[in-house]
Amino acid sequence: MEQSDGLCVNNCRRCPALVESRSRIVNGIGPEDAGLLFVGEGPGQTEDQQGEPFVGRSGSVLDEALGEAGLLREEIRITNCVRCRPPENRDPTSDELANCRGYLYSEISAVDPDVVITLGKVPSQHLLDRSVAITSEAGSIVETRFGDRPQRLLLSVHPAATLYDRTQRETFFETIAKAVDIAGVGGGARSGNGQSRLGEF
Ligand code: URA
């Protein structure tokens, strides 16, 4: 039987193709009262194997950017728009996104973060319900509502986009530093000269 406690989903079989392609459901991870909630697209192969979001190459970039901004992964919450790995790492379909939407909204509502950081075009479009040109909108803050709840979003490029593109890497690192500044967290793991990479926003 399908079960969800607002944060974790067990036994969901709503998406036949994803039930076929997944090894397991990959739920969000991190403190249930985190100030920062990162939302990615969906689990890749490594996440599907390990059962945790962002543990592959994209996760390493995220960890690095968090570290520069003075935060550890353990201090933030990370989840995805869909919790099951799409076949061949394709984008989730609109039906799959819709099937998983309620779980994501429940998680956002339970965590009640200061900021939701959307990692890439898919989560940005999904949560804003409009088309997003992510390279030009990355770093922008958008006030939205989920039902009667106001929620601040910070749009970001996906960490995978930084792997071969220096400019996107800078944008990504600046966006993560901005998220940390907005939420007023961080400081513990900061490396380098201890200065925020983005003084004003
Ligand atoms: N990319 C995502 O969007 N989510 C993950 O969990 C891993 C990679």
PDB file of C-alpha atoms and ligand atoms in Angstrom, residues 26 39-44 47 52-56 58-59 78-80 119 123 158-160, ligand 1:
ATOM      1  CA  VAL A  26      15.043   7.983  -3.257  1.00  0.00           C
ATOM      2  CA  VAL A  39      15.234  20.508  -5.092  1.00  0.00           C
ATOM      3  CA  GLY A  40      16.763  18.611  -8.013  1.00  0.00           C
ATOM      4  CA  GLU A  41      15.184  16.879 -10.967  1.00  0.00           C
ATOM      5  CA  GLY A  42      15.291  13.199 -10.121  1.00  0.00           C
ATOM      6  CA  PRO A  43      17.730  10.498  -9.017  1.00  0.00           C
ATOM      7  CA  GLY A  44      20.489   9.397 -11.390  1.00  0.00           C
ATOM      8  CA  GLU A  47      21.448   8.050  -6.334  1.00  0.00           C
ATOM      9  CA  GLU A  52      20.284   9.315  -1.440  1.00  0.00           C
ATOM     10  CA  PRO A  53      19.873  12.457  -3.596  1.00  0.00           C
ATOM     11  CA  PHE A  54      22.941  14.107  -5.123  1.00  0.00           C
ATOM     12  CA  VAL A  55      25.640  11.600  -4.262  1.00  0.00           C
ATOM     13  CA  GLY A  56      27.163  11.384  -7.764  1.00  0.00           C
ATOM     14  CA  SER A  58      26.626  16.679  -9.322  1.00  0.00           C
ATOM     15  CA  GLY A  59      26.524  16.034  -5.598  1.00  0.00           C
ATOM     16  CA  ILE A  78      17.990  17.881  -0.436  1.00  0.00           C
ATOM     17  CA  THR A  79      15.175  16.285  -2.406  1.00  0.00           C
ATOM     18  CA  ASN A  80      14.002  15.843  -5.994  1.00  0.00           C
ATOM     19  CA  LEU A 119      18.603  23.084  -9.084  1.00  0.00           C
ATOM     20  CA  PRO A 123      12.533  21.937 -10.830  1.00  0.00           C
ATOM     21  CA  HIS A 158      21.965  22.488 -12.152  1.00  0.00           C
ATOM     22  CA  PRO A 159      25.357  21.498 -10.661  1.00  0.00           C
ATOM     23  CA  ALA A 160      25.915  19.163 -13.646  1.00  0.00           C
TER      24      ALA A 160
HETATM   25  N1  URA B   1      20.588  15.199 -10.377  1.00  0.00           N
HETATM   26  C1  URA B   1      19.399  15.500  -9.804  1.00  0.00           C
HETATM   27  O1  URA B   1      18.665  16.330 -10.310  1.00  0.00           O
HETATM   28  N2  URA B   1      19.086  14.893  -8.675  1.00  0.00           N
HETATM   29  C2  URA B   1      19.888  14.018  -8.072  1.00  0.00           C
HETATM   30  O2  URA B   1      19.529  13.512  -7.016  1.00  0.00           O
HETATM   31  C3  URA B   1      21.109  13.735  -8.685  1.00  0.00           C
HETATM   32  C4  URA B   1      21.447  14.332  -9.832  1.00  0.00           C
END
